[in-house]
Coordinates of C-alpha atoms in Angstrom, one line a residue:
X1010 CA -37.0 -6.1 -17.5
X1011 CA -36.1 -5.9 -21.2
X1012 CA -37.2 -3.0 -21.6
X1013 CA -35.8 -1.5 -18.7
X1014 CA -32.2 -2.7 -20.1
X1015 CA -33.0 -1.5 -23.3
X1016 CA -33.6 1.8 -22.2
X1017 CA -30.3 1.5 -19.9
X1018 CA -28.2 0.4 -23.1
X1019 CA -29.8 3.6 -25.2
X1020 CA -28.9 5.6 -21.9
X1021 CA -25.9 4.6 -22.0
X1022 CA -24.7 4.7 -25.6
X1023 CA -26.4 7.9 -26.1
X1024 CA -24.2 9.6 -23.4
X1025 CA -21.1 8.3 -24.1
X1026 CA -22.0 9.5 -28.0
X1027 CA -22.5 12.9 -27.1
X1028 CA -19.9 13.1 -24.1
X1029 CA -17.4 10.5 -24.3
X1030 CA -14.3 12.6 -23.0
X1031 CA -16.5 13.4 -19.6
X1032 CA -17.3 9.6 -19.4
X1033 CA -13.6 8.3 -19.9
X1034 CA -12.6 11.4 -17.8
X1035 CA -15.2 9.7 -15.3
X1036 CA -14.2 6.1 -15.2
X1037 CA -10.9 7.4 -13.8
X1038 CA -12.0 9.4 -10.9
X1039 CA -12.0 6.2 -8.6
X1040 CA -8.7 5.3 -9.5
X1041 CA -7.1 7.3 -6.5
X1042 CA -8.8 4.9 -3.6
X1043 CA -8.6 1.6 -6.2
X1044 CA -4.8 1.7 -7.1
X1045 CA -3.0 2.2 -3.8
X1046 CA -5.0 0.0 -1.9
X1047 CA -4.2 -2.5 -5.1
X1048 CA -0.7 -1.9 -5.1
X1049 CA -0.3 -2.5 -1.9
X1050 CA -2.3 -5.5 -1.4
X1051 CA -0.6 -6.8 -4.3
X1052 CA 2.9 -6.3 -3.6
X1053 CA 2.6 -8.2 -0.2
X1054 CA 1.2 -11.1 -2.3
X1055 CA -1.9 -10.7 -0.2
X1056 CA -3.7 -10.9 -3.9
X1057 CA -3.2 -11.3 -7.4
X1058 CA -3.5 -8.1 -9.5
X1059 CA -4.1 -10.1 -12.5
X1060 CA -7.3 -11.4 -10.7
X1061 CA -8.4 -8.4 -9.1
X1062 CA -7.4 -5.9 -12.4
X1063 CA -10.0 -9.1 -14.5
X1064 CA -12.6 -9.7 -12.4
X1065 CA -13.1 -6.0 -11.4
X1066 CA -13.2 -5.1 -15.0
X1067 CA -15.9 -7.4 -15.4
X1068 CA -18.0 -6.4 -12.6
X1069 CA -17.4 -2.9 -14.0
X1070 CA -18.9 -3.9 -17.3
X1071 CA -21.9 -5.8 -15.8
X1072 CA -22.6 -2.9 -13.3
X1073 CA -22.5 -0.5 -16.0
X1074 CA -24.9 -2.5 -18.7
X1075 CA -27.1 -3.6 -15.6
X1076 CA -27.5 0.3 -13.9
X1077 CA -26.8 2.6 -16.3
X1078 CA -24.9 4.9 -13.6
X1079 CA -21.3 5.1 -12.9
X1080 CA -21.3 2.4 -9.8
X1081 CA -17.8 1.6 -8.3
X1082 CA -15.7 -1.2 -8.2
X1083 CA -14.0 -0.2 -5.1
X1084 CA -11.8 -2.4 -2.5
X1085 CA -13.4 -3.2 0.9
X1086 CA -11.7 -0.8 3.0
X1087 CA -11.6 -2.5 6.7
X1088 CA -10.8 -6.0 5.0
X1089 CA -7.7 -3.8 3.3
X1090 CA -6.6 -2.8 6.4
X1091 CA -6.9 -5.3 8.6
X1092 CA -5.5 -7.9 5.7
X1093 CA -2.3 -5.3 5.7
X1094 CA -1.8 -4.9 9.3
X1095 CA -2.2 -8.2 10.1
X1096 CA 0.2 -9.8 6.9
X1097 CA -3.0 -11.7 5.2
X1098 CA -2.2 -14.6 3.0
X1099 CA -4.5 -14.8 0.1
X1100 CA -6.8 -17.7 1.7
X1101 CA -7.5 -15.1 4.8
X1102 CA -8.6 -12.5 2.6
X1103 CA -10.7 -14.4 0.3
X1104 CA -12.6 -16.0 3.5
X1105 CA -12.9 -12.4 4.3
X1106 CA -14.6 -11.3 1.4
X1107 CA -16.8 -14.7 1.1
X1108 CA -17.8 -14.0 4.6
X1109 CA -19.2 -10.8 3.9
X1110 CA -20.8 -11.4 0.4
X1111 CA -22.4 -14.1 1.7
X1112 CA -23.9 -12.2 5.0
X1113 CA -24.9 -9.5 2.4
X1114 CA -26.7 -12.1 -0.2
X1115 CA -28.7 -13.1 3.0
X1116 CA -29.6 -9.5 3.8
X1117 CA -30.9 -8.9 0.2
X1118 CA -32.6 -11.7 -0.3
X1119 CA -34.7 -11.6 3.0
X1120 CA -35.3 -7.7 2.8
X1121 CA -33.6 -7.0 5.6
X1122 CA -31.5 -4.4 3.5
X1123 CA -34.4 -2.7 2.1
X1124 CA -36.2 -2.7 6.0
X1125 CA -32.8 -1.1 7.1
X1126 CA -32.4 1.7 4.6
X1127 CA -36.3 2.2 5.3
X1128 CA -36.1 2.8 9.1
X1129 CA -32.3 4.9 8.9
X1130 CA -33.2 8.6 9.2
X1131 CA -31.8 11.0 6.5
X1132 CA -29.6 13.0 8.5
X1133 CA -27.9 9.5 10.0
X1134 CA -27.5 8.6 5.8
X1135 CA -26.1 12.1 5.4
X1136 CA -23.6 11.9 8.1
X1137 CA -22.4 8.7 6.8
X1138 CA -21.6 10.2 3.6
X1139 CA -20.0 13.0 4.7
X1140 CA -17.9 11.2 7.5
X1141 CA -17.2 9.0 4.4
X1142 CA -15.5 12.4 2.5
X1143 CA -14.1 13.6 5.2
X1144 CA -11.8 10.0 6.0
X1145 CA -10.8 10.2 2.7
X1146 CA -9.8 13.3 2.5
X1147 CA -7.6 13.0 5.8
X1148 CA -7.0 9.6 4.8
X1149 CA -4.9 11.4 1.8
X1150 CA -3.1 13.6 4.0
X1151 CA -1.5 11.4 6.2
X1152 CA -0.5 8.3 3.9
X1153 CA -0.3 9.6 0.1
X1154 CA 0.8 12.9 0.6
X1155 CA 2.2 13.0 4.1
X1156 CA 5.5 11.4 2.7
X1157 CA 6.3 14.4 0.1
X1158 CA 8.3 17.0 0.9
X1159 CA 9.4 20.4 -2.2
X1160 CA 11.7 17.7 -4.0
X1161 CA 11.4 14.5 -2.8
X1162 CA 10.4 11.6 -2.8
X1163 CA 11.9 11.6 -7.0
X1164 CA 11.5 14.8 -9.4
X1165 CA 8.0 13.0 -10.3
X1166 CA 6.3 13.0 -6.9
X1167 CA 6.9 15.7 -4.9
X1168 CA 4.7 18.7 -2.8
X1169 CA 4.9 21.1 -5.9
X1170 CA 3.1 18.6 -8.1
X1171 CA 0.5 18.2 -5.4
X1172 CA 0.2 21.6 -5.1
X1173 CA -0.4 22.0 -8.6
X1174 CA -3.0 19.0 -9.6
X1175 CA -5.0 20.8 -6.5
X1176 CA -4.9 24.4 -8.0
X1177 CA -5.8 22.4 -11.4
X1178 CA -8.2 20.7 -9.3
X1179 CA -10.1 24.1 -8.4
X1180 CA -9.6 25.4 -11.4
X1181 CA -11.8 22.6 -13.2
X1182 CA -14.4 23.8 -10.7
X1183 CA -14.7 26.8 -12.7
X1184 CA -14.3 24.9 -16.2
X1185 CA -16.1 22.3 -15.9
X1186 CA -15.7 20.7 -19.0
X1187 CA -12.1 20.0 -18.7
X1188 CA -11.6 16.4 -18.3
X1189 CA -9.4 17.0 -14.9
X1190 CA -9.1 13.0 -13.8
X1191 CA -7.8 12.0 -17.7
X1192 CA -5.1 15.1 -17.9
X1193 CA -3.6 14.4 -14.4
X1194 CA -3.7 10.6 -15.0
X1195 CA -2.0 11.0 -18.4
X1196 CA 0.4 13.0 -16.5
X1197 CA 0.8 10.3 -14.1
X1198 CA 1.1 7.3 -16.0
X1199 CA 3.7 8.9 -18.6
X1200 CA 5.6 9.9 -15.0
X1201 CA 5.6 6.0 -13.6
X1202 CA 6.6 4.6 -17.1
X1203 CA 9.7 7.2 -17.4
X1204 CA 10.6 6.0 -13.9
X1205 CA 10.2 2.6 -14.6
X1206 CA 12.6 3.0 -18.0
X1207 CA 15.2 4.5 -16.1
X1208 CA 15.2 1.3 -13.4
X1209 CA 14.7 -0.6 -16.5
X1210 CA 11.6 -2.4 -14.9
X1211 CA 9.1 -2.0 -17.7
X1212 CA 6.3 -4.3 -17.5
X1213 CA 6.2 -7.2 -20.1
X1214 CA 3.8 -9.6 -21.7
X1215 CA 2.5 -11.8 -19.0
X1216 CA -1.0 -13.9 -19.7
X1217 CA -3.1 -14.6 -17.0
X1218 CA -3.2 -18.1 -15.3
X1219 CA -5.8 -18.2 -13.0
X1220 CA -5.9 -20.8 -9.8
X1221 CA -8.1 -21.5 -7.1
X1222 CA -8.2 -19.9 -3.4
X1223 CA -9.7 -22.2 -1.0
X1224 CA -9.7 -20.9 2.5
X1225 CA -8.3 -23.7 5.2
X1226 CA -10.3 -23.8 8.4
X1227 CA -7.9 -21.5 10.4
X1228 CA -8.0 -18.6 6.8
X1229 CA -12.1 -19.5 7.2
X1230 CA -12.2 -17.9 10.8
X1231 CA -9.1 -15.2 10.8
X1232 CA -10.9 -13.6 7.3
X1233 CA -14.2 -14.0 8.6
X1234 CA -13.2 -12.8 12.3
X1235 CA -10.7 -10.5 12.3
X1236 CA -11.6 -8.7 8.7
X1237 CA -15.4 -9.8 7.8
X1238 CA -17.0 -8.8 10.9
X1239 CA -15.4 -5.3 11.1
X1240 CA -16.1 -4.8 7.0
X1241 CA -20.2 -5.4 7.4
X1242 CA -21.4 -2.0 8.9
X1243 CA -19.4 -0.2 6.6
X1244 CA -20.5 -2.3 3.6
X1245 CA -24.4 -2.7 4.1
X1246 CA -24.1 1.5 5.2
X1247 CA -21.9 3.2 2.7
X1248 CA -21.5 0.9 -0.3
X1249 CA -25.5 0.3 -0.6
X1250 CA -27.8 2.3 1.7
X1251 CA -25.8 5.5 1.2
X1252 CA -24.5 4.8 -2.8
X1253 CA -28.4 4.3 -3.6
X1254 CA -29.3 7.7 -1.7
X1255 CA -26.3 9.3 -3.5
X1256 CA -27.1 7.9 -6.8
X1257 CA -30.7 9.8 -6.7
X1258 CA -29.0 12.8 -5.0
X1259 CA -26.3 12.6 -8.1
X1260 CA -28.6 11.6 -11.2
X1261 CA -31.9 12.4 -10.9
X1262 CA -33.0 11.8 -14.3
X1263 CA -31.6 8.3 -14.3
X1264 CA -33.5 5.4 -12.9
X1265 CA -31.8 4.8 -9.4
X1266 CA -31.3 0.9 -8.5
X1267 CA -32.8 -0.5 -6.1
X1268 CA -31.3 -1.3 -2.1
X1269 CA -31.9 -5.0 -2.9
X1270 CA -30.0 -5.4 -6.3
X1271 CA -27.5 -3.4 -5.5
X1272 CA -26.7 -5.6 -2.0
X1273 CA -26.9 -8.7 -4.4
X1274 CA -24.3 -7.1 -6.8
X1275 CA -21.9 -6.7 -3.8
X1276 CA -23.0 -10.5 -2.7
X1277 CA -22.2 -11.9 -6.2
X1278 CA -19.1 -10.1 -6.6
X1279 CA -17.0 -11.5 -3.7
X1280 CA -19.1 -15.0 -4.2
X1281 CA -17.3 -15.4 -7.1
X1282 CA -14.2 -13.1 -7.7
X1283 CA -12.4 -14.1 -3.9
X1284 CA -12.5 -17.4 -5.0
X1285 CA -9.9 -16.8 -7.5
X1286 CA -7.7 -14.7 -5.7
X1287 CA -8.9 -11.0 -6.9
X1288 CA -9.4 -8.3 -4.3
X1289 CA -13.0 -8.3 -2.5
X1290 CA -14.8 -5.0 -3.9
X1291 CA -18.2 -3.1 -3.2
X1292 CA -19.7 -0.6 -4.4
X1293 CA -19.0 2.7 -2.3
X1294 CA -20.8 6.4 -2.2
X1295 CA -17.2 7.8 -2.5
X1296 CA -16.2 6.3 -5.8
X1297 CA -19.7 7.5 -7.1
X1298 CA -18.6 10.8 -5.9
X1299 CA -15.8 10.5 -7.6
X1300 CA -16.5 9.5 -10.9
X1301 CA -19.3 12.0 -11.0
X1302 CA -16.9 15.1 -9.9
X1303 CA -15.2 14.1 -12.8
X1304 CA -17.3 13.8 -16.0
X1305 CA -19.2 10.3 -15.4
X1306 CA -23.4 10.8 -15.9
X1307 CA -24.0 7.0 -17.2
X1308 CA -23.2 3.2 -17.1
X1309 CA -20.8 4.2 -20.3
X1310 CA -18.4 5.2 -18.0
X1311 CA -17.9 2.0 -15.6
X1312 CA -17.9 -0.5 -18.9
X1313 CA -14.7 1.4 -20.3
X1314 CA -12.8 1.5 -17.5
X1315 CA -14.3 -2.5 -17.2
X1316 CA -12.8 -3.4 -20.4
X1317 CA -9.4 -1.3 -20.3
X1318 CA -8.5 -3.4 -16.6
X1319 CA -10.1 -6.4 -18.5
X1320 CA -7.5 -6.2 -20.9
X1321 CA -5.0 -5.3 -19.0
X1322 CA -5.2 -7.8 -17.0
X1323 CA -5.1 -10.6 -19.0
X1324 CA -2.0 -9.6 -21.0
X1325 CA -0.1 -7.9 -18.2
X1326 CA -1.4 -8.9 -15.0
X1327 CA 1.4 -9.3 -12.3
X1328 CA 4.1 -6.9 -14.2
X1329 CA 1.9 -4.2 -14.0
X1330 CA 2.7 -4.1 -9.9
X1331 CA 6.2 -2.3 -10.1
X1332 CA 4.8 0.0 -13.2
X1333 CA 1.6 1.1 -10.9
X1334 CA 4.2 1.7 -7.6
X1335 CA 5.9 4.6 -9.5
X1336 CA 2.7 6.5 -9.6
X1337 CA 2.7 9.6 -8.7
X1338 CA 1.5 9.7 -4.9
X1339 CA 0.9 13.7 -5.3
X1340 CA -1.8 13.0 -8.2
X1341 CA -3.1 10.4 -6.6
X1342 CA -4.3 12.0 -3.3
X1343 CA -5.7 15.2 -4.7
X1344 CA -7.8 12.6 -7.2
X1345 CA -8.9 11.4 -3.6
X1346 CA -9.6 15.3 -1.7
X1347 CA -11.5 15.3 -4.8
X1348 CA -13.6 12.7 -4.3
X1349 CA -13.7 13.4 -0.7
X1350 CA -14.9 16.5 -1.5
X1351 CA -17.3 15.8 -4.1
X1352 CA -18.9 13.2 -1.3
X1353 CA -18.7 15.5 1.3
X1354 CA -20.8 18.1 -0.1
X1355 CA -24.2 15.9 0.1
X1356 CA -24.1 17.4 3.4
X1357 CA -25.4 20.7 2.4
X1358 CA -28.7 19.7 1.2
X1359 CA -29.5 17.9 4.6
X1360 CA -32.0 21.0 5.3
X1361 CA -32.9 22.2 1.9
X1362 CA -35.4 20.5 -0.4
X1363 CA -32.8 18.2 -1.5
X1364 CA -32.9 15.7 1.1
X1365 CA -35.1 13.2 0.1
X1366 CA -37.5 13.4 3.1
X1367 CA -38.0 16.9 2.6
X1368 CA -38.8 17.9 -1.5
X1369 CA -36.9 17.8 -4.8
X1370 CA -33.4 16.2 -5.2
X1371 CA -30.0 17.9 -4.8
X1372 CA -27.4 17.8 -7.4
X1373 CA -24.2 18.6 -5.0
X1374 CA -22.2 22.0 -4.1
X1375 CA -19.2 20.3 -6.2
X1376 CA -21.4 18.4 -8.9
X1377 CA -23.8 21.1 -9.8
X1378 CA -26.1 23.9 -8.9
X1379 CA -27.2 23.6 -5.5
X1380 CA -31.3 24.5 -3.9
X1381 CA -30.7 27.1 -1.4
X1382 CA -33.9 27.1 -0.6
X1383 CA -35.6 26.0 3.0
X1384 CA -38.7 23.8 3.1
X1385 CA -41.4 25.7 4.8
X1386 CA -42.4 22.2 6.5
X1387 CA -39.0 22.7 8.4
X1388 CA -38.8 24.7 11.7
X1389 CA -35.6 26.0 13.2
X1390 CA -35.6 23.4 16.0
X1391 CA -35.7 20.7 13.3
X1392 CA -33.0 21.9 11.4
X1393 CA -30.9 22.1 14.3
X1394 CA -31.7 18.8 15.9
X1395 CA -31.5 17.4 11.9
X1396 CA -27.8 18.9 11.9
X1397 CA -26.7 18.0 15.5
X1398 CA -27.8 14.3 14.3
X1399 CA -25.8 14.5 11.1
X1400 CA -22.7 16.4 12.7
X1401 CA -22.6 13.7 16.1
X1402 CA -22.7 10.9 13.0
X1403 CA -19.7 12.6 11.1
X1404 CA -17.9 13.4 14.4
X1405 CA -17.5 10.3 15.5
X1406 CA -17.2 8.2 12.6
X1407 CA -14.2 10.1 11.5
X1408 CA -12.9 10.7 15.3
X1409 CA -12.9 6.9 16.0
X1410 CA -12.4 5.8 11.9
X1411 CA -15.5 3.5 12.5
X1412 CA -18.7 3.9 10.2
X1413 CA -20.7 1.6 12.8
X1414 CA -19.9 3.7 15.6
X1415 CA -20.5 6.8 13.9
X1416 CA -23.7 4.8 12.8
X1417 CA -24.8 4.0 16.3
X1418 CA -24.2 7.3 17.6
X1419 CA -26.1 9.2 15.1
X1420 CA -29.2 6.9 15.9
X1421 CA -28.7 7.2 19.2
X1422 CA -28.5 11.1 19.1
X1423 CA -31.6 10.8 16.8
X1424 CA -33.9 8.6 19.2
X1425 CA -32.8 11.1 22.0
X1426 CA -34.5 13.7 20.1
X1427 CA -37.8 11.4 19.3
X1428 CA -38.2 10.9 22.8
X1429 CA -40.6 14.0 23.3
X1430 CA -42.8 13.3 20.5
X1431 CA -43.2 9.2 21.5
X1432 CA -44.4 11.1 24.9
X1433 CA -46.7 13.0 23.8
X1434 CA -48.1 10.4 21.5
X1435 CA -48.6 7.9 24.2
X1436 CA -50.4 10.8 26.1
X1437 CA -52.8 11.4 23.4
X1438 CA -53.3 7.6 23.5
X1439 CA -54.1 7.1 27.1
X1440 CA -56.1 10.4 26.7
X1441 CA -58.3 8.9 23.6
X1442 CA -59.0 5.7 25.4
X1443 CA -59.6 7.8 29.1
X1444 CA -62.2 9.8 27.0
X1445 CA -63.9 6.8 25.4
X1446 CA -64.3 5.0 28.8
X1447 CA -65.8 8.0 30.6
X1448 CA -68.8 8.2 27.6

């Protein structure tokens, strides 16, 4: 084990030596799914954003010395929603997040995660991810940027700036070594502190006092109920099956954590962090994505961005709320096609020898040179029952916004297909033992 961090910590320092501008770059690339979903949260006093900006940062750190690969902090999605919709107090949401780190620290622990990601077929995993790229993609259309029109909402945020971060965007697809998520969040941030100046709302010095969240019985069963139940599909799928699969897809010369400590680093975070009010977090494929599309290759990456919330949090904390609503929405949502897109692409390799039940790994249409090439072990009827599986996955996770249904229906549309071939192995069965009775 000490030698195995020791290599991380070389891995790490090495990278960021030779490539710090792609690693800072990097670090930001989550930032489009993290802040709204912060801000929001936040400003309905749901959490505290001192909290949630300091225990983040420190799971970012820890992730980053303990992996070596630039694993997400990200918010739990369907307790997000569910904790909005529904007007969560702080006690609801932390039972939420307990609930669910909890389940998931039982899961680890007994193997049941590592059985799960063993029996879930490739193209099923695929789908996920892709369904994954796709929701956040259309998730960015119709809240961040469905509001803009030429010159509204303020000369900062409007439909021309969209439009040009996303020709920047594909641009940087040629250039690759422009740090695309640092210019446009420069951009950004210098955008929401003008704005703030002129309302004369500029954040101040404001040290962080934390306090304890105890759920009540009533927060105990609403979070676990209403959000927890609905957030463990899309955890235990996407944010440790999937990121594991994507982090071999992604780096394939970096040692790829295992199912089991990557499910007890979602269980420790929310065991400890929703106790103190901070915003229950996982660790999602789409943030990986992300912060690859954008420059990150190591663990150098995560710890940066760790200690810049870190400190930001403890000396600003609660100010920063009014700073961070004047972002620009138009920046932020192309930073999330992008890393809709960047997840998205994993799809291509489904048939090639990328996929990991097939050959040699894939390095992403958006993230690298991709393997045309078909494995001969492949005939066409596979491929297209290996796609129909992948695209029924997609189709319905995105058409219904459900991972588990889009879960269910993949496997379902996979067992469909196995059907013939349990057949004819029972038929060779019965034929063996017919054969052996008759001599």
């Amino acid at each position: 084990m000490t030698y195995s961090l020791r290599q991380i910590s070389r891995h790490n320092l090495n990278t960021f030596r030779q490539n710090y501008v792609s690693e800072i770059s990097g670090s930001l690339g989550d930032l489009g799914t993290f802040l709204p979903i912060a801000i929001a949260l936040a400003v309905n006093g749901t959490i505290s954003l001192s909290s949630t900006l300091i225990f983040s940062g420190l799971f970012n750190i820890l992730t980053g010395l303990l992996f070596g690969i630039p694993l997400p902090v990200q918010p739990m999605k369907a307790i997000a929603a569910v904790a909005l919709a529904q007007h969560f107090n702080n006690g609801s949401i932390a039972a939420g997040g307990i609930f669910v780190g909890a389940c998931v620290f039982v899961f680890s622990i007994t193997g049941l995660l590592r059985w799960f990601a063993d029996v879930i077929p490739i193209p099923v995993i695929k789908g996920i991810q892709v369904g994954a790229g796709l929701s956040l993609i259309i998730a960015s259309g119709s809240s961040l940027l469905s509001s803009l029109s030429w010159l509204h909402p303020s000369w900062a945020d409007n439909l021309i700036w969209a439009i040009a971060a996303f020709i920047f965007l594909l641009v940087t697809n040629v250039y690759r070594t422009v740090p695309y998520a640092l210019i446009v969040f420069i951009i950004g941030l210098i955008f929401a502190i003008i704005r703030s100046a002129l309302a004369a709302n500029l954040p101040s010095l404001e040290l962080w006092h934390p306090g304890v969240s105890a759920p009540t019985g009533a927060e105990w069963a609403r979070g676990a109920i209403n959000a927890g139940i609905g957030q463990l599909p899309l955890t235990t799928l996407n944010s440790i099956v999937a990121v594991v699969h994507l982090a071999g897809d992604l780096l394939p010369n970096v040692h790829t954590p295992s199912i089991t400590s990557v499910g007890l680093s979602v269980a420790v975070m929310n065991l400890i962090g929703c106790w103190f009010g901070a915003m229950p977090v996982c660790h999602g494929s789409g943030g990986l994505a992300a912060q690859y599309r954008f420059g990150a290759r190591s663990g150098s990456s995560v710890v940066f961005l760790g200690a810049l919330k870190l400190i930001i949090g403890v000396f600003f904390g609660e100010s920063l709320v009014n700073l961070l609503k004047q972002f620009p929405s138009a920046m932020l949502g192309v930073m999330v096609i992008a890393a809709g897109l960047e997840l998205a692409s994993v799809g291509e390799s489904l048939n090639t020898t990328g996929a990991r039940d097939i050959g040699k790994t894939f390095h992403g249409l958006l993230g690298g040179e991709a393997m045309q090439e078909v494995s001969p072990m492949l005939s066409d009827v596979d491929r297209k029952r290996r796609w129909t599986v992948m695209l029924v996955t997609v189709g319905l996770l995105v058409g219904f916004r459900n991972d588990a249904i889009g879960f269910l229906a993949g496997m379902l549309c996979h067992w469909i297909y196995e059907i013939p071939v349990v057949i004819e192995e029972v038929k060779r069965r019965w034929q063996g033992r017919r054969s052996v009775r008759l001599e």
